[in-house]
Short mmCIF file of C-alpha atoms in Angstrom, two decimals:
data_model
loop_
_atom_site.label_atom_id
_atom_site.label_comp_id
_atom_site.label_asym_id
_atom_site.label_seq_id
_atom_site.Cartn_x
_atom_site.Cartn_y
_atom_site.Cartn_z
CA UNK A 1 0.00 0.00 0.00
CA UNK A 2 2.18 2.68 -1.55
CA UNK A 3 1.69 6.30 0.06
CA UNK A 4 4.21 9.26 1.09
CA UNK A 5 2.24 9.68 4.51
CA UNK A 6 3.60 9.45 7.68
CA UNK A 7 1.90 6.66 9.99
CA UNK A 8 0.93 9.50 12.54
CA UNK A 9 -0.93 11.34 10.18
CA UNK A 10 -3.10 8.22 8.84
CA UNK A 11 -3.96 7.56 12.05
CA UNK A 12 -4.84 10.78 12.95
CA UNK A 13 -6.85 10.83 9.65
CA UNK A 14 -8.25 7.59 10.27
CA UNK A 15 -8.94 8.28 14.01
CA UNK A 16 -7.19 5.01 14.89
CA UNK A 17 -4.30 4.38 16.75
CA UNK A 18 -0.64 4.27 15.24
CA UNK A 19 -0.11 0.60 16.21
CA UNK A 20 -3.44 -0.31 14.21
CA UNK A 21 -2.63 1.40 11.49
CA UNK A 22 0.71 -0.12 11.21
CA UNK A 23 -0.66 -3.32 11.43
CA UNK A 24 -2.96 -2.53 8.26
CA UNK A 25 0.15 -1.18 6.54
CA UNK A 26 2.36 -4.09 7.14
CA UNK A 27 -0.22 -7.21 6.80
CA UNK A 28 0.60 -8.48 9.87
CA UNK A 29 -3.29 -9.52 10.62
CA UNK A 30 -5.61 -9.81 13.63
CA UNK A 31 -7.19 -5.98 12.03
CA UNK A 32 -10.91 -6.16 10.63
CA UNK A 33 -11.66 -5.80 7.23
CA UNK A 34 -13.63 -2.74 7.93
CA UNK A 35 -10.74 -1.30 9.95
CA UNK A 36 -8.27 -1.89 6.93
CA UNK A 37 -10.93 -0.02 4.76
CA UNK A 38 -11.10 3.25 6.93
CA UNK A 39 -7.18 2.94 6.48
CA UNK A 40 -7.34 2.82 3.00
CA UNK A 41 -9.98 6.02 2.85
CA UNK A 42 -7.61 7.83 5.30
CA UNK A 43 -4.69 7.78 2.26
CA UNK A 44 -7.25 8.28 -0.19
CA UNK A 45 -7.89 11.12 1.63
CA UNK A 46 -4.77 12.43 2.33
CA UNK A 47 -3.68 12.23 -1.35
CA UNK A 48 -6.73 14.31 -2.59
CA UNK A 49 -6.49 16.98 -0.25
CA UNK A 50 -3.08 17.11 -0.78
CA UNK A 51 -3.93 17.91 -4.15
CA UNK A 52 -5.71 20.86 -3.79
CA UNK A 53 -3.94 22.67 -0.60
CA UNK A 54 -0.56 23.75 0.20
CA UNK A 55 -0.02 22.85 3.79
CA UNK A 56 0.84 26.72 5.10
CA UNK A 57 -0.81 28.50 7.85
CA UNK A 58 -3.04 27.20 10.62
CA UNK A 59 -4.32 23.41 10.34
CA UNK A 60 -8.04 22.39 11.33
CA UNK A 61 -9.09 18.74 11.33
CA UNK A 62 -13.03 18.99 10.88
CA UNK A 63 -15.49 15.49 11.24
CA UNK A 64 -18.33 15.73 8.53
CA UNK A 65 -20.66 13.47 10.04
CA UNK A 66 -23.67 12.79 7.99
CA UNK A 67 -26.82 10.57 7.47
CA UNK A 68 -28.23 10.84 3.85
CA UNK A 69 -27.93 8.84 0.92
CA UNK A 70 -25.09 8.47 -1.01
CA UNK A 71 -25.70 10.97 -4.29
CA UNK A 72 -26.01 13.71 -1.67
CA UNK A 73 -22.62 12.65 0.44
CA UNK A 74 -21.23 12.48 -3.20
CA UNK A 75 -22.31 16.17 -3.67
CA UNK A 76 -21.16 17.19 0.15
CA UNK A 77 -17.80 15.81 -0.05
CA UNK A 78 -16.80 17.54 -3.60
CA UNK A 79 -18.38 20.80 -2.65
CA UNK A 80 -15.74 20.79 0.28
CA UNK A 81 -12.81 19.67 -1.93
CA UNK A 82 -13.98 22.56 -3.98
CA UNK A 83 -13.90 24.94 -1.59
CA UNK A 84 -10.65 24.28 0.16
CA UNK A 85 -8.19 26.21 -1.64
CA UNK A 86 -10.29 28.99 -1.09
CA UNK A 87 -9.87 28.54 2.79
CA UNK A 88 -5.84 29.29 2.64
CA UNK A 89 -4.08 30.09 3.91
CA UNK A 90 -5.27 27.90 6.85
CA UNK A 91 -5.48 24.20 6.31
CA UNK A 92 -8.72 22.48 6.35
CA UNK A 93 -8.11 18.18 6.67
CA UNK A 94 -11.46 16.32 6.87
CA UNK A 95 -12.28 12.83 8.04
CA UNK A 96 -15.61 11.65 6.88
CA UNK A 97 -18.61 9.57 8.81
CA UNK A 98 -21.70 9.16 5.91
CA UNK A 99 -24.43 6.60 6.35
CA UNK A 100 -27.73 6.56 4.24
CA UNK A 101 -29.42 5.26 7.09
CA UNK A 102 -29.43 2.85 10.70
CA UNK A 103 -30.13 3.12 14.02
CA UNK A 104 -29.46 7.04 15.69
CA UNK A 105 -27.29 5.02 18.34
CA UNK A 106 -24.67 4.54 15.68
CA UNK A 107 -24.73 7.98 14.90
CA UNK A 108 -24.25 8.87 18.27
CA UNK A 109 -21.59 6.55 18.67
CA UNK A 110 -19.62 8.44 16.15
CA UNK A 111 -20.62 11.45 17.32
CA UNK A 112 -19.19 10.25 21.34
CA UNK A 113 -16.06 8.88 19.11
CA UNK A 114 -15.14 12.01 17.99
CA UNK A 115 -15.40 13.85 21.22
CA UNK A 116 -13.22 11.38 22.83
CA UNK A 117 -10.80 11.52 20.39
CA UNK A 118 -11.06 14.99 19.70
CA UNK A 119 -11.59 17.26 16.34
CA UNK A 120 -11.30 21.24 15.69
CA UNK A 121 -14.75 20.75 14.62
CA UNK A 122 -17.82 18.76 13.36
CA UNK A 123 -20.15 19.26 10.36
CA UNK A 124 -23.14 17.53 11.09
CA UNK A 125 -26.12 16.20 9.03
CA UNK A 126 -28.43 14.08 11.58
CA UNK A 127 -31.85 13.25 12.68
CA UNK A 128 -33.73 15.63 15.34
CA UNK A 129 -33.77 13.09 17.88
CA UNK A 130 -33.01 13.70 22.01
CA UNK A 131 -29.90 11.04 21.63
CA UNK A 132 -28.14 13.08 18.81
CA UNK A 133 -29.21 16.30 20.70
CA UNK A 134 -27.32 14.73 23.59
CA UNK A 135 -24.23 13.68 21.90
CA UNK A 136 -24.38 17.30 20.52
CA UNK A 137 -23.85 18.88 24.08
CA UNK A 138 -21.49 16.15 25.00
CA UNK A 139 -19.06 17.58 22.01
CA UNK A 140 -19.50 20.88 22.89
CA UNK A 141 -18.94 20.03 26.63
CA UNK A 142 -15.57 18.65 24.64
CA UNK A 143 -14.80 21.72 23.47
CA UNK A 144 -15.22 20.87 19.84
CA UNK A 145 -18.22 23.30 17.69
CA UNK A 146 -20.81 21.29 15.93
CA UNK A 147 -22.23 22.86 13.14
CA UNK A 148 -25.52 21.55 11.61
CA UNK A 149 -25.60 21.29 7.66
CA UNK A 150 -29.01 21.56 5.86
CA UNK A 151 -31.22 20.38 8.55
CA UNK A 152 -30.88 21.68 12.20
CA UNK A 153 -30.99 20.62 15.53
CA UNK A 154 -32.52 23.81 17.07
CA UNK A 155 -32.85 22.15 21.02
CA UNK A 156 -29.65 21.39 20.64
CA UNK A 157 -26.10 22.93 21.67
CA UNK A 158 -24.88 23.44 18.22
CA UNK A 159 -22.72 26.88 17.76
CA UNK A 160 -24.79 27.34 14.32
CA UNK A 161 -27.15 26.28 11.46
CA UNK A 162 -25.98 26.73 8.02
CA UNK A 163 -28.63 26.01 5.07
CA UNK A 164 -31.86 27.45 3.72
CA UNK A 165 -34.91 28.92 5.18
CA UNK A 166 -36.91 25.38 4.66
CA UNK A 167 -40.02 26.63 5.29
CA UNK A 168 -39.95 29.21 2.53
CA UNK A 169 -38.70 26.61 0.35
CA UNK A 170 -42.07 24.50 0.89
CA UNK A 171 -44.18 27.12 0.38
CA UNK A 172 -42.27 28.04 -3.14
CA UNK A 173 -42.95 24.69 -4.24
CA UNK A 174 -46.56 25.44 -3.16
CA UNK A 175 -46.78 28.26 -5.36
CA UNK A 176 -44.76 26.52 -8.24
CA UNK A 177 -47.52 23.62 -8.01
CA UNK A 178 -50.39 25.28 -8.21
CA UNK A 179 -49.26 27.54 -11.00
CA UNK A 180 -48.49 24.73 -13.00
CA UNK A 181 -51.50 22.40 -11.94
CA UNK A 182 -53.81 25.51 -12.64
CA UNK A 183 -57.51 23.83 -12.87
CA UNK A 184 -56.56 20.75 -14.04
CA UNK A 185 -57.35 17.99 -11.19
CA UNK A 186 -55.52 15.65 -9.11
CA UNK A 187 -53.90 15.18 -6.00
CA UNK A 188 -50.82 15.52 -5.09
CA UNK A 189 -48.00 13.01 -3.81
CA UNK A 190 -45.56 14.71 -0.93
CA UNK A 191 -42.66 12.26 -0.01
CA UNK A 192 -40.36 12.31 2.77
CA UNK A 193 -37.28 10.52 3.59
CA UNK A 194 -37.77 10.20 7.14
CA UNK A 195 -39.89 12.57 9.45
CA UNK A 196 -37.15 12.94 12.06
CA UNK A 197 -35.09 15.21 9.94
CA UNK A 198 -36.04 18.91 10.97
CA UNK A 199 -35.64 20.27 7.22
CA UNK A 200 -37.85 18.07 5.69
CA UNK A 201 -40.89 18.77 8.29
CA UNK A 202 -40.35 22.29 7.81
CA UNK A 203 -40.11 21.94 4.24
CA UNK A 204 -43.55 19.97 4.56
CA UNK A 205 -45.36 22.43 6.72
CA UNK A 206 -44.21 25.49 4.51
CA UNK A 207 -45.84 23.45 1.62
CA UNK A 208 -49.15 22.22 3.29
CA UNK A 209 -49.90 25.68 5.16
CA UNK A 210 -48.92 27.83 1.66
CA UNK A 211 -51.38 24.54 -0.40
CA UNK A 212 -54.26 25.11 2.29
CA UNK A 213 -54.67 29.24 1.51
CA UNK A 214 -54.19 28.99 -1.61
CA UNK A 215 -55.49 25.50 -3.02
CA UNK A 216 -57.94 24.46 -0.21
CA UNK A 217 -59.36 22.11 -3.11
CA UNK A 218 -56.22 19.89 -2.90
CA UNK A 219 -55.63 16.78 -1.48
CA UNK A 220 -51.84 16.03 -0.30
CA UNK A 221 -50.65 12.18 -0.29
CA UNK A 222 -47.95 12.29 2.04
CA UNK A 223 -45.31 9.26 2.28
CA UNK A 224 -42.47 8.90 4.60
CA UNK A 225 -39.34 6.84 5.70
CA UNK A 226 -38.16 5.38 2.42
CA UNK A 227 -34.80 7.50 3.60
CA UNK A 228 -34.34 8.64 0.02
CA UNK A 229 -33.28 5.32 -1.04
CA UNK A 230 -34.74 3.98 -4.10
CA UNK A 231 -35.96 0.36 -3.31
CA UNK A 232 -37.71 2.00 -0.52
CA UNK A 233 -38.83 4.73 -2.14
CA UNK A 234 -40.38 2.15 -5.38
CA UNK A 235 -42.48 0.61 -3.14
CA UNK A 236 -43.54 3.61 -1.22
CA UNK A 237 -44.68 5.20 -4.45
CA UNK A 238 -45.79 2.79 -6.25
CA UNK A 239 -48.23 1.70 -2.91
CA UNK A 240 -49.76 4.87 -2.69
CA UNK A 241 -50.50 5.39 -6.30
CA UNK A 242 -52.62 1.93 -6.50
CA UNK A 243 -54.10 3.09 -3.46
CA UNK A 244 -55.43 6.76 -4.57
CA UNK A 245 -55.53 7.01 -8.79
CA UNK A 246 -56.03 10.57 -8.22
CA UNK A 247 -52.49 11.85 -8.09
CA UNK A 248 -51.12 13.74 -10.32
CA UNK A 249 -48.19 15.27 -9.10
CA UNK A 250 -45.27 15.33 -6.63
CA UNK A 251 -43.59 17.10 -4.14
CA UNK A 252 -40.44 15.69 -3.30
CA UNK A 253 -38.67 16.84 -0.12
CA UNK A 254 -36.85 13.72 0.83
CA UNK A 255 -34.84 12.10 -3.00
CA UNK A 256 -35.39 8.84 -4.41
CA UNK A 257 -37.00 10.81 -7.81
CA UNK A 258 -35.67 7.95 -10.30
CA UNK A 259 -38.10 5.32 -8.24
CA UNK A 260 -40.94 7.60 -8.24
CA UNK A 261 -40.91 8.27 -11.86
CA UNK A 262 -40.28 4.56 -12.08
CA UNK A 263 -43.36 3.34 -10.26
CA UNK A 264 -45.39 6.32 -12.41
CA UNK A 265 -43.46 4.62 -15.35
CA UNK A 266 -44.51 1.15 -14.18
CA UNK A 267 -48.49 1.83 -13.96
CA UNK A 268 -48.48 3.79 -16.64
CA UNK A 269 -49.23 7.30 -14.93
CA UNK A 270 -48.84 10.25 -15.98
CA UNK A 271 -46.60 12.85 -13.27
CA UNK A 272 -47.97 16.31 -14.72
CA UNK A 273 -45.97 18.47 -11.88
CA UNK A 274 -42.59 16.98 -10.30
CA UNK A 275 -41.04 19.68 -7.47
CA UNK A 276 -37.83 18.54 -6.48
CA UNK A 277 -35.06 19.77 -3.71
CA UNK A 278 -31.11 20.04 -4.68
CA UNK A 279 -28.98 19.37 -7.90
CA UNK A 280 -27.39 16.03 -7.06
CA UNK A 281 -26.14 14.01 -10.08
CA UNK A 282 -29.67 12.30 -10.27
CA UNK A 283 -31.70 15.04 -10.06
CA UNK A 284 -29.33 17.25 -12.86
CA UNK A 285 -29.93 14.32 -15.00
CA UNK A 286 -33.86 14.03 -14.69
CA UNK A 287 -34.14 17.81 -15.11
CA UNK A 288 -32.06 17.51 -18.22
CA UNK A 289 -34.56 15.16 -19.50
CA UNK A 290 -37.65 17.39 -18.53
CA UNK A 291 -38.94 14.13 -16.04
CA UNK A 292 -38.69 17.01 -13.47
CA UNK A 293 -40.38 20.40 -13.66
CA UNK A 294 -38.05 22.38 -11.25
CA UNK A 295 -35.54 22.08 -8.77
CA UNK A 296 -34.87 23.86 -5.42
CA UNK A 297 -31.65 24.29 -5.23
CA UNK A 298 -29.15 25.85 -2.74
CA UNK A 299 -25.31 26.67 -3.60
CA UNK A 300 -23.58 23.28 -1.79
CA UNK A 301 -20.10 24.85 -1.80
CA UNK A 302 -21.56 28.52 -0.22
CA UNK A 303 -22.94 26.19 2.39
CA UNK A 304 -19.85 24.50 3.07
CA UNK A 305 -17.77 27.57 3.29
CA UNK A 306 -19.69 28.94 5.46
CA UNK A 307 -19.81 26.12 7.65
CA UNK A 308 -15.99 25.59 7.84
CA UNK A 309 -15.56 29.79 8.17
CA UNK A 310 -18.36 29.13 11.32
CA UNK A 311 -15.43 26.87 12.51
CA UNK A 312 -12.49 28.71 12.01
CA UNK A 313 -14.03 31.86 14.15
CA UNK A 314 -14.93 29.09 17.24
CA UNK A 315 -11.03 28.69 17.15
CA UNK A 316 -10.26 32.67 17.04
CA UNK A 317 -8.63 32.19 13.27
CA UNK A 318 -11.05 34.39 11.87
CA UNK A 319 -12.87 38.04 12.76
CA UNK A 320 -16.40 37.62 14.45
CA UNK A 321 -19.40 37.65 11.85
CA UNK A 322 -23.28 39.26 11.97
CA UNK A 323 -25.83 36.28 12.43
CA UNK A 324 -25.62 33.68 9.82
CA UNK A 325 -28.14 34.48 6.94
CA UNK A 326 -30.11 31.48 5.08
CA UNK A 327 -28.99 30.62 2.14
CA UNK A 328 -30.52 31.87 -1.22
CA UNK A 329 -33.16 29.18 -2.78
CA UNK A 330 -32.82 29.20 -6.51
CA UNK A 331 -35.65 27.89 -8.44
CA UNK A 332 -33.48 26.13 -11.45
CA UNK A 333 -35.19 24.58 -14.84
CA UNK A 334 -34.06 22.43 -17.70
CA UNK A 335 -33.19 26.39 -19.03
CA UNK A 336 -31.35 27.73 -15.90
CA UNK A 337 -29.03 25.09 -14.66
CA UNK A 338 -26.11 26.81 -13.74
CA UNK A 339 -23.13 26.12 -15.16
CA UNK A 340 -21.23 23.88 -12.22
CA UNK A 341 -24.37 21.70 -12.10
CA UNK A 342 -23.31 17.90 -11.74
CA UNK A 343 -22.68 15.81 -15.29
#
C-alpha cells in the first residue's frame, strides 16, 4: 500500500491508533476488514487533499458526520474539496462519517467517538432526535463546535445552522404547483425521507400551510421513511399510487426521484408536476430530461464555506461575523441550470 504519509498522520486521519494502522500497513493480521478499509480512505484522503492545498498557515481537522444517501454525500464531499483552496491560507483536513441510514445510536456513537478523540470541529447532518441532541452537548462540553448542515438541531447545543430557510422553500414549491396544476385535477403526492429530519418537516409544513390558503381544493398524499433510497422509495410510491388514482403530481422533499418516476413509469401514470429539492447528479440528469419540472436548489459549496468559516471563528482564526443568513433558494429549470451543475 504505496503512500508518502507518515503513519501518525493516517492515524490521525483515520482516528485510529498508530499501532493499528501499522498493522494494516504491514499485513501483519488480527485488524478487521472494515478497519483496513477506513485505512485505506484515510490515504485516499490524504492524497486528494493534498492535491488541492498547500499545507501553510493554521491546520483544522473537521469530522463531517452525515446521514443521507449516497448521491447527496457524493455532492457534500466535492463541494468541500472545492472549496478548500479557497480557505488558505489555513489548512482544512477532513475525516468523513456518511451513512444513508441505521439506528441514531450509531450515529451517536460516532458522534461520542469524535469527542473522545477529539476534532477542531464537526459538520453535522443528523436526525432531530433527544440522543443526537445529547451527543451534541457532550461535544460541545468537549470543546469541539458542531455545526448543523441543511437540517438543524434547534434544542440542541450546536454553535450554528448553516442552510436554507426550509419553510420558505415548501411554500415556493406550493406556489410553483399550483401555477403549474392551474384547474386541471388531481392530487398531489408529498414524499419524505424520514420525518425525524427537521428540514424536511419544515419543508412539509411550509408546503401544506402555503397549499391550504391557496389550493384548499387539494388533497396532499404524504409518504415517509423510504430514507431517500430507491428500493424504498419504489415501493412507497408505487403503494400509494394503487391506493389513490387521483395523483397527479409530486412534491419531493426527501430524493429517491428515479423510483418515483419509475413506479409512475410502471403503472403507466402520468406525473404532470414533479417539485424537487437540490442538484445532485440524479436530479441534474432528470431535469435535463424534462422528467422534473423544477428544482430547489441551494449553492452546496456557499454552504460548506460557510460552515468551515463558522469553525475557524470558534477557534479565534477568523474576525467575528453578523448572524448567519439562510442561504438563497434558486428555483433552477431544464433552461437555468447553472453552469457547475453535476454531469
Amino acid at each position: 500500500m504505496g503512500h508518502p504519509f507518515p503513519i501518525r498522520e493516517i492515524a490521525r486521519q483515520a482516528g485510529l491508533s498508530e499501532a493499528t494502522v501499522d498493522r494494516v500497513l504491514n499485513a501483519r493480521g488480527g485488524v478487521r476488514e472494515s478497519t483496513a478499509r477506513e485505512v485505506r480512505q484515510a490515504i485516499a484522503d490524504l492524497d486528494r487533499q493534498r492535491t488541492q492545498v498547500r499545507l501553510v498557515g493554521r491546520t483544522f481537522m473537521v469530522d463531517l458526520v452525515m446521514q443521507a444517501p449516497e448521491r447527496f454525500t457524493t455532492a457534500i464531499r466535492a463541494a468541500l474539496e472545492a472549496e478548500l483552496p479557497s480557505l488558505r491560507p489555513a489548512v482544512l483536513r477532513s475525516r468523513f462519517h456518511f451513512r444513508e441510514t441505521g439506528p441514531a445510536a450509531e450515529l451517536v456513537r460516532t458522534l461520542d467517538r469524535i469527542a473522545r478523540r477529539g476534532s477542531q470541529g464537526v459538520i453535522l447532518k443528523a436526525p432531530d432526535v433527544p440522543e443526537v441532541t445529547a451527543a451534541v452537548g457532550r461535544l460541545e462540553a468537549a470543546g469541539v463546535p458542531v455545526v448543523t448542515l441543511v437540517t438543524d438541531l434547534p434544542a440542541s447545543a450546536r454553535l450554528a445552522y448553516v442552510g436554507i430557510d426550509d419553510r420558505a422553500a415548501g411554500a415556493t414549491a406550493a406556489y410553483l404547483m399550483g401555477q403549474w396544476l392551474g384547474e386541471r385535477p388531481g392530487n398531489i403526492l408529498t414524499s419524505l425521507s424520514s420525518g425525524f429530519f427537521r428540514n424536511e418537516e419544515e419543508r412539509e409544513m411550509g408546503f401544506r400551510s402555503a397549499m391550504r390558503a391557496r389550493h384548499p381544493q387539494r388533497t396532499l398524499v404524504e409518504i415517509a421513511e423510504g430514507q431517500g433510497l430507491d428500493t424504498t422509495q419504489y415501493d412507497l410510491v408505487r403503494a400509494a399510487l394503487e391506493r389513490d388514482p387521483d395523483i397527479r403530481a409530486v412534491y419531493s422533499i426527501g430524493g429517491g426521484n428515479i423510483a418515483t418516476l419509475r413506479a409512475f413509469d410502471d403503472l403507466g401514470r402520468d406525473c404532470a408536476v414533479f417539485v424537487a429539492h437540490d442538484l445532485d447528479h440524479d436530479n441534474t440528469r432528470l431535469l435535463r430530461e424534462h422528467r422534473l419540472s423544477a428544482v430547489l436548489h441551494h449553492d452546496l459549496r456557499q454552504d460548506v464555506r460557510e460552515a468551515c468559516h463558522t469553525v475557524m471563528r470558534a477557534h479565534d482564526a477568523l474576525p467575528p461575523a453578523g448572524v448567519t443568513l439562510p442561504s438563497a433558494i434558486q428555483v433552477v429549470t431544464p433552461y437555468n441550470m447553472p453552469p457547475q451543475a453535476a454531469v
